Amino acid sequence: MHLERHSIESVGWLRAAVLGANDGIVSTASLVLGVASANPNPSAILLAGIAGLVAGAMSMATGEYVSVSSQSDTENAALAQEKKELETDYQGEVQELTSLYMQRGLEPALASQVAQQLMMKDALDAHAREELGLTGTNSAQPLQAAIFSAGSFSAGAVLPVIIAWLTPTSLISLFIILSTLFSLAVLGYISSVVSKANPLRAIIRITFWSTMAMVLSMGIGHLAGQSLF
């Protein structure tokens, strides 16, 4: 048996992992840098980092849960409609599936034979897969998505918090910038390897925009610090 594995199979979880970890690193690092630029008080800086980690993780989990739940509701409604159509017009659904296979290039006789055999095994599954694009592996799972998003965000956000906790106040900004850029470069490289993309392009893309976010946060924090303190 010849089995092939393609990078496209990793796109779903890879995108979520990279997005969550990148968001965790960048948003928490930017928050810590902004507070450090406004008020270089060690307690305030560490508190900002911890608050950013907790709030960000909860926000990611909640947003992902609500979003995927909406997708799940849509999928369930579509499946319920298909089930009803199969009960009321089975032959019409056979013709519909036959037409789908004909559009893909099968001869009419073969398309009809394939449609009937698949529907004899599991009619709803056949229509869910071919007509709606739904399978057991890609159907919406809200709780799993929420936990995964919160976990990946926290994994990224914990780095700036640890740096803020262990580093002397005068070096916090420098150490956070360097550690953030290094970790983002590693993250970009890992994502490029898994997706078989260009490593340099992935690293430049992720570090450039993250650097912009940190610079803007420091600038705004500095201006706010001058106005408030």
Coordinates of C-alpha atoms in Angstrom, one line a residue:
M1 CA 0.0 0.0 0.0
H2 CA 1.4 3.4 -1.0
L3 CA 0.5 6.2 1.4
E4 CA 1.4 9.8 0.7
R5 CA 1.5 12.6 3.3
H6 CA 1.2 16.2 2.1
S7 CA 1.9 19.4 4.0
I8 CA -1.7 20.6 3.3
E9 CA -2.9 18.1 5.9
S10 CA -1.1 20.2 8.5
V11 CA -2.5 23.5 7.5
G12 CA -5.4 23.6 9.9
W13 CA -3.7 22.9 13.2
L14 CA -0.5 24.6 12.0
R15 CA -2.3 27.9 11.3
A16 CA -4.0 27.7 14.7
A17 CA -0.8 26.9 16.6
V18 CA 1.2 29.6 14.8
L19 CA -1.5 32.2 15.2
G20 CA -2.0 31.4 18.9
A21 CA 1.7 31.3 19.8
N22 CA 2.6 34.3 17.7
D23 CA -0.3 36.3 19.2
G24 CA 0.7 35.3 22.7
I25 CA 4.3 36.3 22.3
V26 CA 3.7 39.5 20.4
S27 CA 0.7 40.9 22.4
T28 CA 2.2 40.1 25.8
A29 CA 5.7 41.3 24.8
S30 CA 4.2 44.5 23.4
L31 CA 2.1 45.0 26.5
V32 CA 5.1 44.6 28.8
L33 CA 7.2 46.9 26.7
G34 CA 4.5 49.5 26.6
V35 CA 4.2 49.5 30.4
A36 CA 7.9 49.4 30.9
S37 CA 8.3 52.5 28.6
A38 CA 5.6 54.3 30.6
N39 CA 6.4 53.3 34.1
P40 CA 9.6 51.2 34.8
N41 CA 8.2 49.7 38.0
P42 CA 9.1 46.0 38.2
S43 CA 5.8 45.1 39.9
A44 CA 3.7 47.0 37.4
I45 CA 5.6 45.4 34.5
L46 CA 5.2 41.9 35.8
L47 CA 1.5 42.4 36.6
A48 CA 0.9 43.7 33.1
G49 CA 2.5 40.6 31.7
I50 CA 0.5 38.2 33.8
A51 CA -2.7 40.1 33.1
G52 CA -2.0 40.0 29.4
L53 CA -1.4 36.3 29.5
V54 CA -4.6 35.5 31.4
A55 CA -6.8 37.9 29.5
G56 CA -5.4 37.0 26.1
A57 CA -5.7 33.2 26.7
M58 CA -9.3 33.6 27.9
S59 CA -10.1 35.9 25.0
M60 CA -8.6 33.5 22.5
A61 CA -10.6 30.6 24.0
T62 CA -13.9 32.5 24.1
G63 CA -13.5 33.9 20.6
E64 CA -12.6 30.5 19.2
Y65 CA -15.4 28.7 21.0
V66 CA -18.0 31.1 19.8
S67 CA -16.7 31.1 16.3
V68 CA -16.4 27.4 15.9
S69 CA -19.8 26.9 17.7
S70 CA -21.4 29.0 15.0
Q71 CA -19.7 26.9 12.4
S72 CA -20.9 23.8 14.1
D73 CA -24.5 25.0 14.2
T74 CA -24.3 25.8 10.5
E75 CA -22.9 22.3 9.8
N76 CA -25.6 20.6 11.9
A77 CA -28.3 22.5 10.2
A78 CA -27.0 21.5 6.8
L79 CA -26.7 17.9 7.8
A80 CA -30.3 17.9 9.2
Q81 CA -31.5 19.3 5.8
E82 CA -29.6 16.6 3.9
K83 CA -31.1 13.9 6.2
K84 CA -34.6 15.2 5.5
E85 CA -34.0 15.3 1.8
L86 CA -32.7 11.8 1.8
E87 CA -35.9 10.6 3.6
T88 CA -38.3 12.5 1.3
D89 CA -36.5 12.3 -2.1
Y90 CA -33.9 9.5 -2.1
Q91 CA -33.7 9.1 -5.9
G92 CA -33.4 12.8 -6.3
E93 CA -30.4 12.8 -4.0
V94 CA -28.9 9.9 -6.0
Q95 CA -29.2 12.0 -9.1
E96 CA -27.7 15.0 -7.3
L97 CA -24.7 13.0 -6.2
T98 CA -24.4 11.5 -9.7
S99 CA -24.3 15.0 -11.2
L100 CA -21.5 16.0 -8.8
Y101 CA -19.3 13.1 -10.0
M102 CA -20.1 13.9 -13.6
Q103 CA -18.9 17.4 -13.0
R104 CA -15.7 16.0 -11.8
G105 CA -15.2 14.1 -15.0
L106 CA -16.8 10.7 -14.6
E107 CA -18.9 9.2 -17.3
P108 CA -22.6 9.2 -16.5
A109 CA -22.9 5.5 -16.1
L110 CA -19.9 5.3 -13.8
A111 CA -20.9 8.4 -11.9
S112 CA -24.4 6.8 -11.3
Q113 CA -22.8 3.5 -10.2
V114 CA -20.4 5.2 -7.7
A115 CA -23.2 7.4 -6.3
Q116 CA -25.5 4.4 -5.7
Q117 CA -22.8 2.3 -4.1
L118 CA -21.6 5.0 -1.8
M119 CA -25.2 5.9 -0.7
M120 CA -25.9 2.2 -0.1
K121 CA -23.1 2.2 2.5
D122 CA -23.8 5.6 4.1
A123 CA -26.0 8.0 2.2
L124 CA -25.7 10.9 4.6
D125 CA -21.9 10.6 4.9
A126 CA -21.6 10.5 1.1
H127 CA -23.6 13.7 0.7
A128 CA -21.9 15.4 3.7
R129 CA -18.5 14.7 2.2
E130 CA -19.2 15.4 -1.5
E131 CA -21.9 18.1 -1.4
L132 CA -21.1 19.9 1.9
G133 CA -17.4 19.2 2.2
L134 CA -17.8 17.8 5.7
T135 CA -15.9 14.8 7.1
G136 CA -15.2 13.5 10.6
T137 CA -11.7 15.0 10.5
N138 CA -12.6 18.5 9.6
S139 CA -16.0 19.1 11.3
A140 CA -16.2 21.9 13.8
Q141 CA -15.2 21.0 17.4
P142 CA -15.7 24.1 19.6
L143 CA -14.2 22.9 22.9
Q144 CA -11.2 21.4 21.3
A145 CA -10.5 24.6 19.3
A146 CA -11.0 26.8 22.4
I147 CA -8.5 24.7 24.5
F148 CA -6.0 24.5 21.7
S149 CA -6.1 28.3 21.1
A150 CA -5.8 29.1 24.8
G151 CA -2.9 26.7 25.2
S152 CA -1.0 27.9 22.2
F153 CA -1.5 31.5 23.3
S154 CA -0.3 30.8 26.8
A155 CA 2.7 28.9 25.6
G156 CA 3.8 32.0 23.6
A157 CA 2.8 34.5 26.3
V158 CA 4.7 32.9 29.1
L159 CA 8.1 33.8 27.6
P160 CA 7.8 37.6 28.0
V161 CA 6.4 37.1 31.5
I162 CA 9.4 34.9 32.5
I163 CA 11.8 37.5 31.0
A164 CA 10.0 40.3 32.9
W165 CA 10.2 38.3 36.1
L166 CA 13.9 37.3 36.0
T167 CA 15.5 40.3 34.2
P168 CA 16.8 43.4 36.0
T169 CA 14.5 46.4 35.3
S170 CA 17.0 48.3 33.3
L171 CA 17.4 45.4 30.8
I172 CA 13.8 44.2 30.6
S173 CA 13.1 46.0 27.3
L174 CA 16.3 44.8 25.6
F175 CA 15.9 41.2 26.8
I176 CA 12.2 41.0 25.8
I177 CA 12.9 42.4 22.3
L178 CA 15.8 40.0 21.7
S179 CA 14.0 36.9 23.2
T180 CA 10.8 37.8 21.3
L181 CA 12.5 38.1 17.9
F182 CA 14.5 34.9 18.5
S183 CA 11.4 32.9 19.5
L184 CA 9.4 34.3 16.6
A185 CA 12.2 33.4 14.2
V186 CA 12.2 29.8 15.6
L187 CA 8.4 29.7 15.3
G188 CA 8.6 31.0 11.7
Y189 CA 11.2 28.4 10.8
I190 CA 9.2 25.5 12.4
S191 CA 6.0 26.5 10.5
S192 CA 7.9 26.7 7.2
V193 CA 9.4 23.3 7.8
V194 CA 6.1 21.7 8.6
S195 CA 4.3 23.4 5.6
K196 CA 7.4 23.0 3.3
A197 CA 7.5 26.7 2.6
N198 CA 10.4 29.1 2.3
P199 CA 12.0 29.5 5.8
L200 CA 13.6 32.9 5.1
R201 CA 10.3 34.3 3.9
A202 CA 8.4 32.9 6.9
I203 CA 11.0 34.3 9.4
I204 CA 11.1 37.8 7.8
R205 CA 7.3 38.0 7.6
I206 CA 6.7 37.0 11.3
T207 CA 9.6 39.1 12.7
F208 CA 8.9 42.3 10.7
W209 CA 5.3 42.8 11.7
S210 CA 6.0 41.7 15.3
T211 CA 8.8 44.3 15.5
M212 CA 6.5 47.0 14.2
A213 CA 4.0 46.1 17.0
M214 CA 6.6 46.2 19.7
V215 CA 8.0 49.5 18.4
L216 CA 4.6 51.1 18.3
S217 CA 3.8 49.9 21.8
M218 CA 7.0 51.3 23.2
G219 CA 6.4 54.6 21.5
I220 CA 2.8 54.9 22.8
G221 CA 3.9 53.8 26.2
H222 CA 6.6 56.4 26.3
L223 CA 4.2 59.2 25.3
A224 CA 1.6 58.0 27.8
G225 CA 4.2 57.8 30.5
Q226 CA 5.3 61.4 29.9
S227 CA 1.7 62.6 30.1
L228 CA 0.6 60.6 33.1
F229 CA 3.6 60.3 35.4

